[in-house]
Short mmCIF file of C-alpha atoms in Angstrom, two decimals:
data_model
loop_
_atom_site.label_atom_id
_atom_site.label_comp_id
_atom_site.label_asym_id
_atom_site.label_seq_id
_atom_site.Cartn_x
_atom_site.Cartn_y
_atom_site.Cartn_z
CA UNK A 16 0.11 -0.13 -0.12
CA UNK A 17 2.26 2.25 1.00
CA UNK A 18 5.51 4.23 -0.96
CA UNK A 19 9.19 4.13 0.45
CA UNK A 20 10.18 6.83 -2.41
CA UNK A 21 11.22 8.71 1.19
CA UNK A 22 13.56 5.85 1.54
CA UNK A 23 14.81 5.94 -1.94
CA UNK A 24 17.92 8.30 -2.70
CA UNK A 25 16.96 11.38 -5.08
CA UNK A 26 13.16 10.70 -4.89
CA UNK A 27 10.82 13.02 -4.13
CA UNK A 28 7.09 13.06 -3.25
CA UNK A 29 5.09 14.22 -6.56
CA UNK A 30 1.43 15.11 -6.46
CA UNK A 31 0.26 16.26 -9.55
CA UNK A 32 -3.31 16.84 -10.33
CA UNK A 33 -4.08 16.73 -6.39
CA UNK A 34 -4.77 20.10 -6.08
CA UNK A 35 -4.00 19.99 -2.62
CA UNK A 36 -7.03 18.15 -1.95
CA UNK A 37 -7.31 14.69 -0.34
CA UNK A 38 -9.29 12.49 -2.27
CA UNK A 39 -11.86 10.47 -1.31
CA UNK A 40 -13.09 7.47 -3.75
CA UNK A 41 -16.48 8.10 -3.65
CA UNK A 42 -16.34 10.99 -6.20
CA UNK A 43 -15.56 9.44 -9.35
CA UNK A 44 -14.74 11.46 -12.36
CA UNK A 45 -16.62 10.75 -15.88
CA UNK A 46 -15.06 8.42 -17.67
CA UNK A 47 -12.96 9.39 -20.77
CA UNK A 48 -13.68 8.12 -24.47
CA UNK A 49 -10.70 5.56 -24.96
CA UNK A 50 -8.28 4.79 -27.70
CA UNK A 51 -5.47 2.35 -27.74
CA UNK A 52 -3.34 5.76 -28.00
CA UNK A 53 -5.53 7.65 -25.52
CA UNK A 54 -3.92 10.86 -24.01
CA UNK A 55 -3.57 9.90 -20.67
CA UNK A 56 -1.47 11.56 -18.06
CA UNK A 57 -0.24 9.12 -15.96
CA UNK A 58 -0.23 6.00 -18.36
CA UNK A 59 0.59 4.92 -21.71
CA UNK A 60 -1.29 2.15 -23.28
CA UNK A 61 -1.32 0.54 -27.13
CA UNK A 62 -1.97 -2.45 -28.72
CA UNK A 63 1.06 -4.88 -29.73
CA UNK A 64 1.38 -8.30 -31.56
CA UNK A 65 1.25 -9.58 -34.75
CA UNK A 66 -2.84 -9.29 -34.72
CA UNK A 67 -2.86 -6.21 -32.40
CA UNK A 68 -4.08 -8.83 -29.82
CA UNK A 69 -2.17 -8.10 -26.60
CA UNK A 70 -3.23 -4.34 -24.69
CA UNK A 71 -0.05 -3.06 -23.41
CA UNK A 72 -0.32 -0.39 -20.55
CA UNK A 73 3.09 1.26 -19.20
CA UNK A 74 2.64 3.22 -15.84
CA UNK A 75 4.06 6.55 -16.57
CA UNK A 76 5.32 8.52 -13.36
CA UNK A 77 8.97 8.32 -14.04
CA UNK A 78 9.93 11.48 -12.05
CA UNK A 79 7.83 10.19 -9.16
CA UNK A 80 9.21 6.38 -9.55
CA UNK A 81 5.48 5.75 -10.87
CA UNK A 82 3.93 6.27 -7.33
CA UNK A 83 0.57 5.22 -7.29
CA UNK A 84 -1.44 8.31 -6.96
CA UNK A 85 -5.53 8.26 -7.15
CA UNK A 86 -5.35 9.37 -10.64
CA UNK A 87 -2.82 6.76 -12.11
CA UNK A 88 -5.30 4.32 -10.55
CA UNK A 89 -8.39 5.65 -12.01
CA UNK A 90 -6.71 5.83 -15.78
CA UNK A 91 -5.37 2.37 -14.94
CA UNK A 92 -9.20 1.03 -14.32
CA UNK A 93 -10.08 3.10 -17.59
CA UNK A 94 -7.65 1.19 -19.76
CA UNK A 95 -8.28 -2.24 -18.23
CA UNK A 96 -11.93 -2.01 -18.98
CA UNK A 97 -11.27 -0.86 -22.43
CA UNK A 98 -9.34 -3.65 -22.91
CA UNK A 99 -11.46 -5.88 -21.42
CA UNK A 100 -14.26 -4.86 -23.88
CA UNK A 101 -12.31 -4.80 -26.94
CA UNK A 102 -12.88 -8.11 -28.64
CA UNK A 103 -9.28 -7.81 -30.39
CA UNK A 104 -7.44 -8.12 -27.29
CA UNK A 105 -7.33 -12.14 -25.57
CA UNK A 106 -4.21 -10.46 -22.91
CA UNK A 107 -3.08 -7.64 -21.24
CA UNK A 108 0.45 -6.70 -20.45
CA UNK A 109 0.99 -4.16 -17.61
CA UNK A 110 4.63 -2.65 -16.93
CA UNK A 111 6.40 0.86 -15.78
CA UNK A 112 10.10 1.72 -16.28
CA UNK A 113 13.25 0.27 -16.22
CA UNK A 114 13.87 2.17 -12.80
CA UNK A 115 10.55 1.29 -11.38
CA UNK A 116 7.40 -0.50 -12.02
CA UNK A 117 5.81 1.17 -9.23
CA UNK A 118 7.23 2.31 -5.85
CA UNK A 119 4.60 2.56 -4.05
CA UNK A 120 1.71 4.19 -3.31
CA UNK A 121 1.62 8.34 -3.39
CA UNK A 122 2.41 9.36 0.46
CA UNK A 123 1.38 12.79 0.15
CA UNK A 124 -1.95 11.60 -1.15
CA UNK A 125 -2.91 9.90 1.67
CA UNK A 126 -0.80 10.95 5.09
CA UNK A 127 -3.71 13.24 6.22
CA UNK A 128 -6.46 10.89 6.11
CA UNK A 129 -7.96 9.95 9.29
CA UNK A 130 -9.94 6.45 9.99
CA UNK A 131 -13.29 7.87 9.36
CA UNK A 132 -11.96 9.15 6.07
CA UNK A 133 -10.72 5.51 5.16
CA UNK A 134 -13.31 3.41 6.53
CA UNK A 135 -16.13 5.33 5.32
CA UNK A 136 -15.23 5.69 1.67
CA UNK A 137 -13.57 2.12 1.62
CA UNK A 138 -9.92 3.94 0.38
CA UNK A 139 -8.26 1.99 -2.19
CA UNK A 140 -10.71 -0.39 -2.78
CA UNK A 141 -10.96 0.86 -6.29
CA UNK A 142 -7.55 -0.75 -6.44
CA UNK A 143 -8.81 -4.29 -6.85
CA UNK A 144 -10.32 -3.71 -10.53
CA UNK A 145 -7.38 -5.32 -12.05
CA UNK A 146 -8.25 -8.44 -9.87
CA UNK A 147 -11.92 -8.79 -11.54
CA UNK A 148 -10.37 -8.65 -15.23
CA UNK A 149 -11.58 -11.81 -17.04
CA UNK A 150 -8.68 -11.73 -19.34
CA UNK A 151 -5.18 -12.41 -17.95
CA UNK A 152 -3.15 -9.87 -17.00
CA UNK A 153 1.02 -10.05 -17.21
CA UNK A 154 3.00 -7.96 -14.78
CA UNK A 155 6.50 -7.21 -16.59
CA UNK A 156 8.38 -6.05 -13.45
CA UNK A 157 11.59 -4.03 -13.83
CA UNK A 158 13.36 -1.54 -10.87
CA UNK A 159 11.22 -1.45 -7.77
CA UNK A 160 8.07 -3.35 -6.93
CA UNK A 161 7.45 -1.69 -3.50
CA UNK A 162 4.48 -1.69 -1.13
CA UNK A 163 1.46 -0.95 -3.55
CA UNK A 164 3.67 -1.65 -6.53
CA UNK A 165 4.23 -4.98 -5.25
CA UNK A 166 0.62 -5.54 -4.44
CA UNK A 167 -0.40 -4.30 -7.82
CA UNK A 168 1.71 -7.04 -9.03
CA UNK A 169 0.64 -9.45 -7.37
CA UNK A 170 -3.00 -9.10 -8.34
CA UNK A 171 -1.75 -9.97 -11.40
CA UNK A 172 -1.79 -13.46 -12.94
CA UNK A 173 1.41 -13.98 -14.24
CA UNK A 174 4.46 -12.21 -13.03
CA UNK A 175 7.66 -11.77 -15.37
CA UNK A 176 10.49 -9.88 -13.78
CA UNK A 177 13.91 -8.26 -15.41
CA UNK A 178 17.11 -8.98 -13.82
CA UNK A 179 17.40 -5.70 -11.42
CA UNK A 180 13.63 -6.34 -9.48
CA UNK A 181 13.20 -5.87 -6.50
CA UNK A 182 9.88 -6.63 -4.79
CA UNK A 183 8.76 -5.49 -1.38
CA UNK A 184 6.25 -4.51 1.06
CA UNK A 185 7.79 -1.66 3.53
CA UNK A 186 5.09 -0.27 5.14
CA UNK A 187 6.06 -1.20 8.29
CA UNK A 188 8.60 1.51 8.16
CA UNK A 189 6.13 4.21 7.62
CA UNK A 190 4.08 3.24 10.86
CA UNK A 191 1.44 1.37 8.94
CA UNK A 192 0.62 -2.06 7.14
CA UNK A 193 -0.18 -3.32 3.72
CA UNK A 194 -3.56 -2.13 2.81
CA UNK A 195 -4.45 -3.52 -0.57
CA UNK A 196 -3.84 -7.36 -0.56
CA UNK A 197 -0.30 -7.24 0.75
CA UNK A 198 -0.12 -9.26 4.01
CA UNK A 199 -2.58 -11.98 2.09
CA UNK A 200 -1.78 -12.66 -1.69
CA UNK A 201 2.11 -12.26 -0.58
CA UNK A 202 1.96 -15.10 2.35
CA UNK A 203 -0.16 -17.42 -0.43
CA UNK A 204 2.25 -16.84 -3.02
CA UNK A 205 5.66 -17.43 -0.78
CA UNK A 206 4.72 -18.87 2.26
CA UNK A 207 4.39 -17.77 5.85
CA UNK A 208 7.87 -17.29 7.09
CA UNK A 209 9.47 -15.04 3.97
CA UNK A 210 5.96 -12.73 3.65
CA UNK A 211 6.26 -12.44 7.53
CA UNK A 212 9.82 -11.48 7.26
CA UNK A 213 9.28 -9.30 4.23
CA UNK A 214 6.26 -7.52 5.93
CA UNK A 215 7.58 -6.86 9.33
CA UNK A 216 11.55 -5.78 8.52
CA UNK A 217 10.42 -3.98 5.16
CA UNK A 218 13.43 -5.72 3.63
CA UNK A 219 13.25 -6.38 -0.09
CA UNK A 220 14.05 -9.33 -2.44
CA UNK A 221 15.79 -9.84 -5.72
CA UNK A 222 14.45 -11.00 -8.76
CA UNK A 223 16.34 -14.20 -8.73
CA UNK A 224 15.02 -14.80 -4.91
CA UNK A 225 11.10 -14.06 -6.15
CA UNK A 226 11.45 -16.60 -8.63
CA UNK A 227 12.97 -19.14 -6.01
CA UNK A 228 10.29 -18.39 -3.60
CA UNK A 229 7.36 -18.80 -6.26
CA UNK A 230 6.21 -15.26 -6.60
CA UNK A 231 7.90 -14.62 -10.08
CA UNK A 232 7.39 -17.32 -13.12
CA UNK A 233 10.60 -16.03 -14.99
CA UNK A 234 13.40 -13.84 -15.13
CA UNK A 235 14.68 -12.01 -17.93
CA UNK A 236 17.07 -9.23 -19.07
CA UNK A 237 15.95 -5.75 -18.18
CA UNK A 238 16.10 -4.94 -22.16
CA UNK A 239 14.31 -8.16 -23.28
CA UNK A 240 11.40 -7.86 -20.25
CA UNK A 241 8.60 -6.40 -22.07
CA UNK A 242 9.31 -8.44 -25.50
CA UNK A 243 9.09 -11.74 -22.98
CA UNK A 244 5.99 -10.47 -21.85
CA UNK A 245 4.25 -9.71 -24.69
CA UNK A 246 4.86 -12.96 -26.64
CA UNK A 247 3.56 -14.66 -23.46
CA UNK A 248 0.62 -12.53 -23.95
CA UNK A 249 0.23 -13.15 -27.83
CA UNK A 250 0.24 -17.07 -26.97
CA UNK A 251 -2.28 -16.64 -24.76
CA UNK A 252 -4.18 -14.90 -27.01
CA UNK A 253 -4.55 -17.24 -29.67
CA UNK A 254 -6.48 -19.77 -27.63
CA UNK A 255 -10.41 -19.34 -27.33
CA UNK A 256 -10.90 -16.18 -24.87
CA UNK A 257 -14.03 -18.02 -23.50
CA UNK A 258 -11.78 -20.77 -22.49
CA UNK A 259 -8.86 -18.86 -21.28
CA UNK A 260 -11.39 -17.22 -19.06
CA UNK A 261 -12.57 -20.27 -17.58
CA UNK A 262 -9.09 -21.46 -17.24
CA UNK A 263 -8.14 -18.54 -15.20
CA UNK A 264 -11.28 -18.61 -12.74
CA UNK A 265 -10.36 -22.08 -12.25
CA UNK A 266 -6.96 -21.43 -11.21
CA UNK A 267 -7.92 -18.57 -8.79
CA UNK A 268 -10.26 -20.60 -7.07
CA UNK A 269 -7.47 -22.27 -5.53
CA UNK A 270 -6.75 -19.57 -3.62
CA UNK A 271 -10.22 -18.72 -2.12
CA UNK A 272 -11.75 -22.62 -1.65
CA UNK A 273 -10.87 -25.48 -0.09
CA UNK A 274 -9.22 -28.69 -2.43
CA UNK A 275 -12.74 -30.14 -2.53
CA UNK A 276 -14.77 -27.33 -3.17
CA UNK A 277 -11.93 -26.29 -6.06
CA UNK A 278 -12.31 -29.56 -7.86
CA UNK A 279 -16.16 -29.03 -7.75
CA UNK A 280 -15.69 -25.85 -9.77
CA UNK A 281 -13.41 -27.30 -12.09
CA UNK A 282 -15.17 -30.01 -12.89
CA UNK A 283 -18.07 -27.40 -13.48
CA UNK A 284 -16.35 -25.29 -15.75
CA UNK A 285 -14.73 -28.31 -17.83
CA UNK A 286 -18.00 -29.74 -18.28
CA UNK A 287 -19.37 -26.00 -19.42
CA UNK A 288 -16.79 -25.91 -21.86
CA UNK A 289 -18.54 -28.87 -23.87
CA UNK A 290 -21.34 -26.51 -24.38
CA UNK A 291 -18.80 -24.03 -26.23
CA UNK A 292 -17.81 -24.26 -30.38
CA UNK A 293 -14.13 -23.45 -29.28
CA UNK A 294 -14.09 -26.83 -27.57
CA UNK A 295 -15.65 -29.03 -30.84
CA UNK A 296 -13.17 -26.69 -32.75
CA UNK A 297 -10.30 -27.29 -30.54
CA UNK A 298 -10.88 -31.42 -30.60
CA UNK A 299 -11.92 -31.58 -34.06
CA UNK A 300 -8.36 -29.74 -34.89
CA UNK A 301 -6.21 -32.37 -32.81
CA UNK A 302 -8.13 -35.42 -34.45
CA UNK A 303 -7.70 -33.82 -38.06
CA UNK A 304 -3.75 -32.50 -37.25
CA UNK A 305 -4.55 -29.05 -38.53
CA UNK A 306 -4.37 -25.76 -36.46
CA UNK A 307 -7.31 -24.78 -34.23
CA UNK A 308 -9.45 -21.70 -35.71
CA UNK A 309 -11.16 -20.54 -32.64
CA UNK A 310 -14.31 -18.18 -32.61
CA UNK A 311 -14.27 -17.28 -29.20
CA UNK A 312 -17.99 -19.10 -28.97
#
């Protein structure tokens, strides 16, 4: 949840767009029309891949190490919604810059919040939209993924890391604790002991340690990271979108259900694939030794 930019050399707390006011999440602005290259203030979006089947979202507050201000989260949510509704897009890549994926939440935006403000306005609840996207989301993490940045990466379905990436939950150093899933998702990803150590000390782990612990799928050279993430997203997007959504739902259920309940859901979703044209096409293509032509039905 919190940022450690105050603890990083040369980092300054910036608050562009806040106009000196404390934001409460109950005040949502009117959404602007979206295009693949919409003129956002805090993010950059485009479609990638041979068939423009990958939606790329790049966090773009480099002077603030991509600190997650409210305006950035609102724009991220708008971009996610647009790519979710785009029939050509089958997967999404979320990345930042070489120095920072996101160094945390913007502390100046939250330092004057009271308990009443946080509780009554469900502070940070709008961060969860990423977890409700049906299309697979790959986090491509270079540099710092700290506090809210680490939490944002863990909301994604797959995490690829650059070899110099660092992950951490340093909120304890600021007198608070993670508030956007850090204590919960990190523990499920790396186990209690390492998660407890990271949360209680504020220590960071390297990309290599994150991979060994199970937080990260693969580690790549910094300059190749985003390209590799896009290639993975393209491969995912070549499959049936409706079947991919079912597969994602089933895997995610493993974090919410008992083994017995999860197996029951898996069976129901498995049976559901037999009501789709794409399941018929996929099996027919296999038998006929040809490439499947999925129609997402």
